[in-house]
Short mmCIF file of C-alpha atoms and ligand atoms in Angstrom, two decimals:
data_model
loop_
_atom_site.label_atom_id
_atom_site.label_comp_id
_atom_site.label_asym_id
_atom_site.label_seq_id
_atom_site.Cartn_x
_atom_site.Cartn_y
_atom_site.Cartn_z
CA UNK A 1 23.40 -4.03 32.70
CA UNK A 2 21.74 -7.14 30.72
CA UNK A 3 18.83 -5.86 29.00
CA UNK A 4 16.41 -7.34 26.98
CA UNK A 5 14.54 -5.64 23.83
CA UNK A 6 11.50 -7.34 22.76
CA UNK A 7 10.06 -6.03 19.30
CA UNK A 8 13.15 -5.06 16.75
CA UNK A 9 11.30 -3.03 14.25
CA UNK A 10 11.92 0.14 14.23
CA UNK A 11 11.64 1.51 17.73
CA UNK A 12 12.92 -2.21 19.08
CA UNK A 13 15.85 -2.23 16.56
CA UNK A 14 17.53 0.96 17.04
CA UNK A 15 16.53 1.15 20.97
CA UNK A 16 18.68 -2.46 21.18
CA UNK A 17 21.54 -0.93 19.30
CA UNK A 18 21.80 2.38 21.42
CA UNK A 19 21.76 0.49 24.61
CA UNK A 20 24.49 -1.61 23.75
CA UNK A 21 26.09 1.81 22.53
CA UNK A 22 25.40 3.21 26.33
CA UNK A 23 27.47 -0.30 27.64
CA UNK A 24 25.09 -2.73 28.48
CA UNK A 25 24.79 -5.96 27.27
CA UNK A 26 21.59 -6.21 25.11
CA UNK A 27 19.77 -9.44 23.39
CA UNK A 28 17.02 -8.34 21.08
CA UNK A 29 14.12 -10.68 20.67
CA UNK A 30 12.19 -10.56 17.42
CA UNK A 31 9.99 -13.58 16.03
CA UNK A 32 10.13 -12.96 12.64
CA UNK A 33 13.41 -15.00 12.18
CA UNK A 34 14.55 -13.51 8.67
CA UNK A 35 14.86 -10.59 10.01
CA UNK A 36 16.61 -11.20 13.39
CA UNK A 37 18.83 -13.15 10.85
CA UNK A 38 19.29 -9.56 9.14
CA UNK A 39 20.35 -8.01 11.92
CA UNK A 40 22.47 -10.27 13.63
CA UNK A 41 24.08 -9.85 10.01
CA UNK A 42 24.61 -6.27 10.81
CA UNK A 43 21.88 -4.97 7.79
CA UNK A 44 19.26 -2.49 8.70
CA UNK A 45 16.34 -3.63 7.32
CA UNK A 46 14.72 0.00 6.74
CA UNK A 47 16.62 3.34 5.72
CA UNK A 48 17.65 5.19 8.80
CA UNK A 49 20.59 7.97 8.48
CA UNK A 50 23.00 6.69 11.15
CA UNK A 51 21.37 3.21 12.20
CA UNK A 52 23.68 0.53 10.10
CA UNK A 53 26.42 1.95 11.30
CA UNK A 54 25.03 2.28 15.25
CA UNK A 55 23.63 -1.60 14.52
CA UNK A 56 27.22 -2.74 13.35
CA UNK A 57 29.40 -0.94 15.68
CA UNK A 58 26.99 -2.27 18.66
CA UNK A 59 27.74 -5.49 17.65
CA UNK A 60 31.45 -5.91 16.73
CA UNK A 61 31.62 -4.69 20.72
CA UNK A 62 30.58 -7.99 21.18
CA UNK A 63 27.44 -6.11 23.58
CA UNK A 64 24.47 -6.28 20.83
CA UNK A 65 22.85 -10.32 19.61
CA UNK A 66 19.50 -10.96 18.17
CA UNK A 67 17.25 -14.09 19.02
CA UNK A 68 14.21 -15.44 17.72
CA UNK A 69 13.76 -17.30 21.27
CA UNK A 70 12.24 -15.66 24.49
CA UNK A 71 14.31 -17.77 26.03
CA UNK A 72 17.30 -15.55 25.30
CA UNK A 73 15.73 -12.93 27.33
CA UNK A 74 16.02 -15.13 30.37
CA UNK A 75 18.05 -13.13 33.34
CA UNK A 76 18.33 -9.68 32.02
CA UNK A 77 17.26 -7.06 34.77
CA UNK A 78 15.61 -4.90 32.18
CA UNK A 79 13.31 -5.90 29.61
CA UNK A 80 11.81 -3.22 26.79
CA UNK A 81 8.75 -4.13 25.37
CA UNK A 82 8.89 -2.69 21.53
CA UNK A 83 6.27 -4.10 19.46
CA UNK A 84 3.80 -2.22 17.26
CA UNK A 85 0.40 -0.57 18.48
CA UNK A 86 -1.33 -0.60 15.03
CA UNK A 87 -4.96 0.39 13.70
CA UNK A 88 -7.13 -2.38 14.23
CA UNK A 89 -8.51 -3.45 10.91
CA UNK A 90 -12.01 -1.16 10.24
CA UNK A 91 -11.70 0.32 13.51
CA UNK A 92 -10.34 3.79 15.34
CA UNK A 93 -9.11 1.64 18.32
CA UNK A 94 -5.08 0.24 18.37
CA UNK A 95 -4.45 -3.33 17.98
CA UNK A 96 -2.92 -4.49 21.76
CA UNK A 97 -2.20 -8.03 20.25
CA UNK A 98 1.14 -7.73 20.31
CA UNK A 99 2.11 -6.16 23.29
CA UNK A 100 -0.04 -8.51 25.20
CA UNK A 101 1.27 -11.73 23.89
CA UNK A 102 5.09 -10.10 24.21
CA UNK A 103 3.97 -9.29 27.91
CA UNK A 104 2.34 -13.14 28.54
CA UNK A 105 5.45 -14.80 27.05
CA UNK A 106 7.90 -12.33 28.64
CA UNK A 107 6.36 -13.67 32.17
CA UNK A 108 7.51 -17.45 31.39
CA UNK A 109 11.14 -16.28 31.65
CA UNK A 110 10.55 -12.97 33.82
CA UNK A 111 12.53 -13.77 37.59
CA UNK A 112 11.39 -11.26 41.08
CA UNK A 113 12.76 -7.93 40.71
CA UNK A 114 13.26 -7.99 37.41
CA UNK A 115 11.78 -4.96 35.27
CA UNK A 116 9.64 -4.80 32.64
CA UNK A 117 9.63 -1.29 30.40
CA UNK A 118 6.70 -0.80 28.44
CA UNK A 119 7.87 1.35 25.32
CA UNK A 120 4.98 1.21 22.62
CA UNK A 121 2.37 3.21 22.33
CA UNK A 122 -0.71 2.15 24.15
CA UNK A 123 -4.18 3.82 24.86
CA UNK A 124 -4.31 4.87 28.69
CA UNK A 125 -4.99 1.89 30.85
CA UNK A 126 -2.78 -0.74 29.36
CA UNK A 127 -0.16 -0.06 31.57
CA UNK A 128 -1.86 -0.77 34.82
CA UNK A 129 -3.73 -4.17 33.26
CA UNK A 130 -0.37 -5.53 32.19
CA UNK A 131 1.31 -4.45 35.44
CA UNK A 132 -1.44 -7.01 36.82
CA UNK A 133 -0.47 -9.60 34.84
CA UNK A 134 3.30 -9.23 35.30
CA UNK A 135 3.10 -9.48 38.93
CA UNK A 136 -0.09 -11.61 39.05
CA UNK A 137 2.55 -14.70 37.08
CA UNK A 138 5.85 -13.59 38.99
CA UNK A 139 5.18 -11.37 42.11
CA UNK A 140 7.93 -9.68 42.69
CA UNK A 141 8.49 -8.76 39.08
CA UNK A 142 8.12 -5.00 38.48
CA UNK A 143 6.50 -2.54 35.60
CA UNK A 144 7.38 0.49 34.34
CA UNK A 145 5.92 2.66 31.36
CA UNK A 146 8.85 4.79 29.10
CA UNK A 147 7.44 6.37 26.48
CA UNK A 148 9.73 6.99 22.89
CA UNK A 149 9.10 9.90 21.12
CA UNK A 150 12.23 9.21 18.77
CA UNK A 151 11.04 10.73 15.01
CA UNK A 152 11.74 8.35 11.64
CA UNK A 153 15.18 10.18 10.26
CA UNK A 154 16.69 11.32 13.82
CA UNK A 155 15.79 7.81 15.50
CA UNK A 156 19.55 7.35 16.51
CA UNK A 157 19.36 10.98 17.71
CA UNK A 158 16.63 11.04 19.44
CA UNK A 159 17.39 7.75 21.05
CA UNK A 160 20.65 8.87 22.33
CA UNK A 161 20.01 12.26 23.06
CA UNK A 162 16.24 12.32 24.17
CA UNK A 163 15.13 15.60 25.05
CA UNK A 164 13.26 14.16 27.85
CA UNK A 165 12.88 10.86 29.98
CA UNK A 166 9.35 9.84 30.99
CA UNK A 167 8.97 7.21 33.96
CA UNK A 168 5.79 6.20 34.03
CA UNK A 169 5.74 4.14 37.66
CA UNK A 170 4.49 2.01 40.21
CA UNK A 171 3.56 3.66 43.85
CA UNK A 172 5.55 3.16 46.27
CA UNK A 173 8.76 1.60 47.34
CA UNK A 174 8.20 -0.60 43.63
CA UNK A 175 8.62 2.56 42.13
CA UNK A 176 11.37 3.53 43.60
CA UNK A 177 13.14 0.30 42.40
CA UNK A 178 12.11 0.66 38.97
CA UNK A 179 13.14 3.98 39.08
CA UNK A 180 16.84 3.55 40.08
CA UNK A 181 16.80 0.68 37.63
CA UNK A 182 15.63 3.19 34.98
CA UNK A 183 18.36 5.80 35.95
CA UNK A 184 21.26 2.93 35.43
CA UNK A 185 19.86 1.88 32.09
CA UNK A 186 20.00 5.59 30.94
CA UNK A 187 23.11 7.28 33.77
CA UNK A 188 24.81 8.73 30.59
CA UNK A 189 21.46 10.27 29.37
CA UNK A 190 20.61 11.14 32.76
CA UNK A 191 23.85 12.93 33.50
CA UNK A 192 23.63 14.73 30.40
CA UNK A 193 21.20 16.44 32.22
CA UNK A 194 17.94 15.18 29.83
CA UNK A 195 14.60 16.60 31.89
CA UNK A 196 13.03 13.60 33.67
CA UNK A 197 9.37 13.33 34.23
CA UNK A 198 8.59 10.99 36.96
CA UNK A 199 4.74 10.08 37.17
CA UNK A 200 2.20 7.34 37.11
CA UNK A 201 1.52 4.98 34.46
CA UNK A 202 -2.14 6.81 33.35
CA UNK A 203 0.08 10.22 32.70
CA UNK A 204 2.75 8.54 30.86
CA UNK A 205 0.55 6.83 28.48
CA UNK A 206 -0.97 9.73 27.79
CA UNK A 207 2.22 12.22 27.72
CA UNK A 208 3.06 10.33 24.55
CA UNK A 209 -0.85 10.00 22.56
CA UNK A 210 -1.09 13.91 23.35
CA UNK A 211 2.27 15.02 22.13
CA UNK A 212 1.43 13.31 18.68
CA UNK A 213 -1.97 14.67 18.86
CA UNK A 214 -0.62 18.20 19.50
CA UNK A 215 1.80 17.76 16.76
CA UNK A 216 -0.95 16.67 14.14
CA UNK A 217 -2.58 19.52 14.98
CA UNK A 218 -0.63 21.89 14.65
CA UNK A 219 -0.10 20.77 11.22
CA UNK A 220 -3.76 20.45 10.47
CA UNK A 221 -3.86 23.92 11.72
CA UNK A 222 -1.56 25.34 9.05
CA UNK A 223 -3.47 23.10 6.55
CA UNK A 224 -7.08 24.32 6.78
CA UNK A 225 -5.44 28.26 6.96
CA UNK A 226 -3.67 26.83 4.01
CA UNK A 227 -7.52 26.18 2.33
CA UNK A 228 -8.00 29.67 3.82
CA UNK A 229 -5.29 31.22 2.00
CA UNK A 230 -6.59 29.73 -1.40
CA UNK A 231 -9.91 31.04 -0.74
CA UNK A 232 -8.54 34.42 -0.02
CA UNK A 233 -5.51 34.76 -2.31
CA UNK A 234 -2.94 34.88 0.61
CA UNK A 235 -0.08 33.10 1.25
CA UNK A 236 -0.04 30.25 3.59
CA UNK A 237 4.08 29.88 3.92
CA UNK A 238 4.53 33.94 4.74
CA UNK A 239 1.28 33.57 7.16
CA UNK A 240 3.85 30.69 8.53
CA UNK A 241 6.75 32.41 8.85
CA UNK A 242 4.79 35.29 10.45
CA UNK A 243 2.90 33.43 13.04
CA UNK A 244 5.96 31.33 14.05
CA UNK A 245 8.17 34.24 14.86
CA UNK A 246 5.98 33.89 18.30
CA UNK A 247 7.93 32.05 20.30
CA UNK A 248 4.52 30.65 22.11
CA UNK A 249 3.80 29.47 18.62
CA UNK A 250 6.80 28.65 16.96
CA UNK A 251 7.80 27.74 13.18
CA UNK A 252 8.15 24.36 13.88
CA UNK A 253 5.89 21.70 12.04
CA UNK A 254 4.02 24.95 10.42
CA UNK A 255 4.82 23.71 7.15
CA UNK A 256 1.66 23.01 4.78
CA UNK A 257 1.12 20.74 2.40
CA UNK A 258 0.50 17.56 2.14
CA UNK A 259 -0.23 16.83 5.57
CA UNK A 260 0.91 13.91 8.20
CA UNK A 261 1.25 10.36 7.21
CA UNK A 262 3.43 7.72 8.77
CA UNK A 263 2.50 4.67 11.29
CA UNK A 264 2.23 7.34 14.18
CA UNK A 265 0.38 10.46 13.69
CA UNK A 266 -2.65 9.09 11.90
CA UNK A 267 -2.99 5.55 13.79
CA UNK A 268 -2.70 7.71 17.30
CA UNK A 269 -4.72 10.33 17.27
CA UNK A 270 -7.65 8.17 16.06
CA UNK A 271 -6.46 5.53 19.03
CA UNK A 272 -6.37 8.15 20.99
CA UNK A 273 -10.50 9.34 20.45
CA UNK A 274 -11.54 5.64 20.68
CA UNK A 275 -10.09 5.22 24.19
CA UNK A 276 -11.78 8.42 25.06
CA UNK A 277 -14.90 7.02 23.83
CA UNK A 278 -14.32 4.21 25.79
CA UNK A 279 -14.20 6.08 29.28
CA UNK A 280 -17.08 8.50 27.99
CA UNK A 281 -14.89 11.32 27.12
CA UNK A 282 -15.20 11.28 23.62
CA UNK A 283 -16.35 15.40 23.72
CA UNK A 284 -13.02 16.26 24.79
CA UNK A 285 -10.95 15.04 21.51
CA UNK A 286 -13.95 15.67 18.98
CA UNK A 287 -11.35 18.40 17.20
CA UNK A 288 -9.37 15.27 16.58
CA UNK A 289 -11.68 14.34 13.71
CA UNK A 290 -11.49 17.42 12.20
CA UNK A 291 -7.40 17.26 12.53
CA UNK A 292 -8.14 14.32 10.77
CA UNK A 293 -10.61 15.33 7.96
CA UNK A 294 -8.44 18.58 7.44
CA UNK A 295 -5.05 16.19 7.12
CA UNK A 296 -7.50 13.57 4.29
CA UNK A 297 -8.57 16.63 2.48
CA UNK A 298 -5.20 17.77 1.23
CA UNK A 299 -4.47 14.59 -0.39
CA UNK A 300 -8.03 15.12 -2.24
CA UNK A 301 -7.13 18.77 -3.36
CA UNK A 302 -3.48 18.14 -4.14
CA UNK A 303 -5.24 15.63 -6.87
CA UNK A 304 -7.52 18.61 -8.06
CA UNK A 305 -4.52 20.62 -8.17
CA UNK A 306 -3.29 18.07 -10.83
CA UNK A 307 -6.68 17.77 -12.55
CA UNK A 308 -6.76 21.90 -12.91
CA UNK A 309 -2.99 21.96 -14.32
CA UNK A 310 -3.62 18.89 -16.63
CA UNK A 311 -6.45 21.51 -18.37
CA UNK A 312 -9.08 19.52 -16.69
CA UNK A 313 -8.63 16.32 -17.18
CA UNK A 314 -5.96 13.58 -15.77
CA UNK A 315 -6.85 10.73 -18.43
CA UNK A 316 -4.16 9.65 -20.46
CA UNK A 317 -2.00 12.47 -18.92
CA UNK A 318 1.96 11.70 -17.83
CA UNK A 319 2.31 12.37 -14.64
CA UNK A 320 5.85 12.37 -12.65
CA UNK A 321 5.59 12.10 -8.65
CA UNK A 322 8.85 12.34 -6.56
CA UNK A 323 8.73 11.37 -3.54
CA UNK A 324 7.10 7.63 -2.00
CA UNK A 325 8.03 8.06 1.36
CA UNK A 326 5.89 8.91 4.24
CA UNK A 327 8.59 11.79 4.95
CA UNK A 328 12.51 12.19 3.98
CA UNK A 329 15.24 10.64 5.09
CA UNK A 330 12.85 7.27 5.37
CA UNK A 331 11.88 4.50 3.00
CA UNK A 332 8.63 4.21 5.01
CA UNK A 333 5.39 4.10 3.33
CA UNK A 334 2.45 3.57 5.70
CA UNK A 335 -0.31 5.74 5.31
CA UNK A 336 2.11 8.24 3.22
CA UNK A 337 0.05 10.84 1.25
CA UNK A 338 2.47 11.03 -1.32
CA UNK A 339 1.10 7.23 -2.05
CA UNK A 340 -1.97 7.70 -1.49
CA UNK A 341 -1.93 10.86 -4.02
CA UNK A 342 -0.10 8.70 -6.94
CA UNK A 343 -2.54 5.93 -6.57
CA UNK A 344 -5.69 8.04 -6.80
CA UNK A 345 -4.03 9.86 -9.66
CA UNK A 346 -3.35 6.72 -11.54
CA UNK A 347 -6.90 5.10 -10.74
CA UNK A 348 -8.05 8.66 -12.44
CA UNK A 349 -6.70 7.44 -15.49
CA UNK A 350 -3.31 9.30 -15.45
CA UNK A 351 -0.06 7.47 -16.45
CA UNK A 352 2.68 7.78 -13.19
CA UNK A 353 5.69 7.27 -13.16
CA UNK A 354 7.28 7.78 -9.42
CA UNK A 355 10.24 7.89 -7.99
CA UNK A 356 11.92 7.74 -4.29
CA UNK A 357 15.83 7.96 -3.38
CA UNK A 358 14.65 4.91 -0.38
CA UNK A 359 11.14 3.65 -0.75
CA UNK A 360 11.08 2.25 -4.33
CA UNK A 361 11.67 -1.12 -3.30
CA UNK A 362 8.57 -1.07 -0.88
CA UNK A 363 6.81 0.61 -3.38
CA UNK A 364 7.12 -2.01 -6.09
CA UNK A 365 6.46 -4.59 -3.23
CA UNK A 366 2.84 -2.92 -1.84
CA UNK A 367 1.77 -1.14 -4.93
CA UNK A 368 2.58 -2.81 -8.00
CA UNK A 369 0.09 -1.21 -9.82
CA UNK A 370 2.34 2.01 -10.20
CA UNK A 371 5.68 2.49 -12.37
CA UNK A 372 8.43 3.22 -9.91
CA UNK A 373 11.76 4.36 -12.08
CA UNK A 374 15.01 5.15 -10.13
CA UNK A 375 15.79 8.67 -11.52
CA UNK A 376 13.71 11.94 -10.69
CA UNK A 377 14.64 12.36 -14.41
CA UNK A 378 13.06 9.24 -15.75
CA UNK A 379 9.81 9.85 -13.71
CA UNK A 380 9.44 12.85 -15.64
CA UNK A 381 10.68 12.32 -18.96
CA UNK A 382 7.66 14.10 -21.36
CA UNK A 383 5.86 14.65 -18.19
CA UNK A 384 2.31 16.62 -18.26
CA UNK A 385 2.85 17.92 -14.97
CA UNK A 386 5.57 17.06 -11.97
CA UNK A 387 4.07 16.79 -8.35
CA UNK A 388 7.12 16.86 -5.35
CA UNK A 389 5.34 15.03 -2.99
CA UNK A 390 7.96 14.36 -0.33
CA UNK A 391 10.55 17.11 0.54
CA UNK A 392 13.75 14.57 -0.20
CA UNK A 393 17.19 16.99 -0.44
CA UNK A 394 17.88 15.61 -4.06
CA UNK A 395 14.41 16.92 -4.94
CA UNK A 396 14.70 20.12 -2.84
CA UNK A 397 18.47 20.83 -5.11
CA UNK A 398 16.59 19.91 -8.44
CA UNK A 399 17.61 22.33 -11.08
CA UNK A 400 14.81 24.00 -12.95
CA UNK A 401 16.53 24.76 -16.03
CA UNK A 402 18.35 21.12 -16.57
CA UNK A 403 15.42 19.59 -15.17
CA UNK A 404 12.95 21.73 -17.24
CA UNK A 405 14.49 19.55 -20.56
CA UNK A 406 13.18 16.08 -19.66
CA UNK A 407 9.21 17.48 -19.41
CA UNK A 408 6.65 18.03 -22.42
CA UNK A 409 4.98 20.64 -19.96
CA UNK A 410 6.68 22.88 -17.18
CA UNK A 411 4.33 22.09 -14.32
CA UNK A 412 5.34 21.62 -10.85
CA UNK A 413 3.21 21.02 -8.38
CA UNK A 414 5.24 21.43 -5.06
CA UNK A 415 3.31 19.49 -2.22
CA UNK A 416 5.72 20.29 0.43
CA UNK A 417 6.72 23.93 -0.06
CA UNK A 418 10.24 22.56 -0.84
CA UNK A 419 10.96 24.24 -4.21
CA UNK A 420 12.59 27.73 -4.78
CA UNK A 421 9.04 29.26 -6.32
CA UNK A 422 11.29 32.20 -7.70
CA UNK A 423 13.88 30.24 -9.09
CA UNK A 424 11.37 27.68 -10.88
CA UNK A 425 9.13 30.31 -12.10
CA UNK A 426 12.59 32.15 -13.48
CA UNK A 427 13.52 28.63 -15.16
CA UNK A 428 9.92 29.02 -16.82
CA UNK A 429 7.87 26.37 -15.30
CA UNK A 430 4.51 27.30 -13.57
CA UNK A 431 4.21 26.84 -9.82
CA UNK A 432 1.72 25.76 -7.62
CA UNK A 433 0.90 24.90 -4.34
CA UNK A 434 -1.35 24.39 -1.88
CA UNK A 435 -2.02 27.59 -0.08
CA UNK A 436 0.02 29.82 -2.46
CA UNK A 437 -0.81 31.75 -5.29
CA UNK A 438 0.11 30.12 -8.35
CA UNK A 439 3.18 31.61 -9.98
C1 UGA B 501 6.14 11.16 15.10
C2 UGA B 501 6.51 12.15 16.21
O1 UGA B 501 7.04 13.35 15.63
C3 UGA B 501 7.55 11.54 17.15
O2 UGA B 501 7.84 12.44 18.21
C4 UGA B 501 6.98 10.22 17.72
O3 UGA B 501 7.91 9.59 18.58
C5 UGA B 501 6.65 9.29 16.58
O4 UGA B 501 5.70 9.92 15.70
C6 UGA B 501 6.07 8.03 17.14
O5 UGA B 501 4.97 8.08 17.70
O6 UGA B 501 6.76 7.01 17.13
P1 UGA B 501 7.31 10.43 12.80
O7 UGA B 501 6.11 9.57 12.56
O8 UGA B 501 8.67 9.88 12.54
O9 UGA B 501 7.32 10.94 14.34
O10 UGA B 501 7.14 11.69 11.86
P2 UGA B 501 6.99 13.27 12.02
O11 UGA B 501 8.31 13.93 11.87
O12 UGA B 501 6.19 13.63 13.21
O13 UGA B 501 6.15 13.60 10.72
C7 UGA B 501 4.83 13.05 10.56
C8 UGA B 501 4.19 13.54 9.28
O14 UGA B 501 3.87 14.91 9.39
C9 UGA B 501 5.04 13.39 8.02
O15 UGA B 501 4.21 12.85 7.00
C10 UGA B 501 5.46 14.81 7.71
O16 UGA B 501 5.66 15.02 6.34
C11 UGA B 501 4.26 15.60 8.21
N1 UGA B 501 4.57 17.01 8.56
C12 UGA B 501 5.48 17.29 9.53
C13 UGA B 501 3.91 18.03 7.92
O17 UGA B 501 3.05 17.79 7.03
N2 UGA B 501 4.18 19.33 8.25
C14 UGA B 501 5.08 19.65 9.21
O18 UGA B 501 5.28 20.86 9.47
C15 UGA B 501 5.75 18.61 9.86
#
């Protein structure tokens, strides 16, 4: 099929590349020319694990081009609307900018029976205004809302091998069209025999805001048992395991620490109680604000944690934080804690040095304030205290006794249960972390 993919950041980009790897002929659109430029060139322009090479296979089969012009988009059945949902600026509600403009210059090329495939992440409601607008400026056009629930570091993965479809669709005999157009753009998927939810637009909007909300609960779950467990002297990582030996439970995003970051998890669920607010529901997602408050708190304590092991005092202490990223296996820094947690150290009047295997260069680019250094070793040479801050493998495979060499004090602070506690505290170096004993 000829598909269009408007938006290629990071949803846009690697949805374009994976249709093209399905067989279809794809033309991504994105307006910010350098990097359309970038990936006509074949470069990702974030870290991905699989992506490049998806991005430059997809278009030495001749089936992948990028295009600054919505003109390009012109006669493809299938267009995918991929641009960003962010915070609006001082306020809970998203930031529909984007996808609106996207959706008003889409129409100017859109032809009858043509679909449009809302993918980004919208507060309930959107769907059925733009569907208005679509077929108010070309009746006969059609809408459909397809949620992505692809994660940062699997994005390929998940793209390829969802683990379900969600069709959010028109009534009637326009929803059967956009359905069977859906089912060609995905037959592999579909045959692979991928779960298929086929519902309205409302339900599909909202399939995707409550899955993240469930997820960032679940983590702020473990996190405020976590501030039990200090109170009480037991340990939040055994509770864990314990608790997730239940199926109904499950282990599965269980781990404390830190808490969520990322341009999803935050941005959504607080998107997610403004729209409530908005259609006077705002009692049913009030626990959002505490998932919220419990997920800002750890980034406060993990910086009392550092206070406490610097004997009480941070200024003019050497500080060495691994870890930039928002989560592994990404160079992504919005809203990440581990950020957040050097800069408030470093406005506390310690010196920090940090270091990330993908996100330095964004680092040195948005916070230039802070010494990034390319080696885990250099960030901690004569180091007062080490914080792991994001649960990168090279950090995970660190070596306590080698590592142990470069520091003026054996302090590790491990802010995503990824150390070896036994190991470390066997190489001599005190432990401690949030909802664990210290060892
Ligand atoms: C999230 C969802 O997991 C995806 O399903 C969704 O498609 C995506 O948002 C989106 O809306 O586009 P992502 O932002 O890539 O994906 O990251 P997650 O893997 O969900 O992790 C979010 C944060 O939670 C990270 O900062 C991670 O370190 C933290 N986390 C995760 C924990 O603190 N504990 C856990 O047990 C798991």
């Amino acid at each position: 099929m000829d598909i269009s993919v408007i938006g290629c950041g990071y949803l846009g980009a690697v949805h374009a590349a994976s249709m093209a790897q399905l067989g279809h002929d794809v033309v991504g659109i994105e307006v910010d020319v350098p990097k359309a430029e970038l990936l006509a060139s074949g470069t990702a322009p974030f870290h991905e694990p699989g992506f490049e090479t998806l991005l430059k296979d997809s278009l030495a089969s001749g089936r992948l081009r990028f295009s600054s012009d919505m003109a390009d988009a012109a006669g493809s059945q299938v267009h995918f609307v991929c641009v960003g949902t962010p915070q609006k600026r001082g306020e809970y509600a998203a930031d529909l900018r984007y996808v609106e403009s996207a959706t008003e210059s889409l129409t100017d090329v859109l032809a009858p029976g043509e679909l449009v495939v809302g993918k980004s992440t919208v507060p309930v409601g959107t769907a059925a205004r733009l569907a208005e607008l679509v077929t108010g400026k070309v009746p006969g056009a059609l809408l459909a809302w397809n949620p992505e629930f692809l994660r940062e570091g699997f994005a390929v993965q998940d793209t390829l091998h969802p683990d379900r479809l969600v069709y959010g669709l028109p009534a009637g005999t326009d929803g059967d069209t956009a359905r069977a157009l859906l089912d060609e753009v995905y037959a592999t998927i579909v045959a692979d025999g991928t779960p298929q939810v086929v519902t309205d637009y409302a339900t599909a909007e909202m399939v995707k805001t409550a899955a993240n909300s469930f997820l960032a609960t679940k983590i702020s779950f473990i996190n405020a048992m976590a501030e039990l467990c200090e109170a009480t002297g037991a340990d939040v990582k055994q509770l864990a395991d314990a608790i997730g030996y239940d199926d109904r439970i499950g282990r599965k995003f269980l781990n404390a620490g830190l808490g969520f970051g990322g341009g999803c998890l935050p941005k959504d669920i607080r998107a997610f109680m403004a729209r409530a607010g908005e259609l006077g529901a705002d009692q049913a997602l009030t626990f959002l604000r505490e998932v919220d408050n419990i997920n800002m708190r750890r980034r406060i304590r993990m910086v009392e944690l550092a206070r406490e092991v610097c004997d009480g005092s941070l200024l003019g202490k050497r500080i060495a934080v691994l870890g930039a990223a928002f989560k592994p296996d990404s160079d992504d820094i919005r809203d990440s804690p581990a950020l957040n947690v050097a800069a408030q150290l470093q406005l506390q009047g310690a010196t920090v040095r940090v270091t990330d295997p993908a996100a330095n260069e964004n680092i040195r680019r948005s916070w230039p304030q802070l010494e990034v250094v390319e080696t885990a070793e250099e960030a901690a040479h004569r180091a007062d205290a080490v914080l792991v801050l994001t649960e990168w493998k090279q950090f995970r495979e660190l070596d306590p006794v080698a590592f142990g060499q470069v520091v003026a004090r054996k302090a590790v602070l491990d802010g995503r249960q990824a150390l070896d506690r036994d190991t470390w505290v066997a190489a001599g170096w005190s432990y401690r972390a949030l909802g664990r004993r210290a060892g």
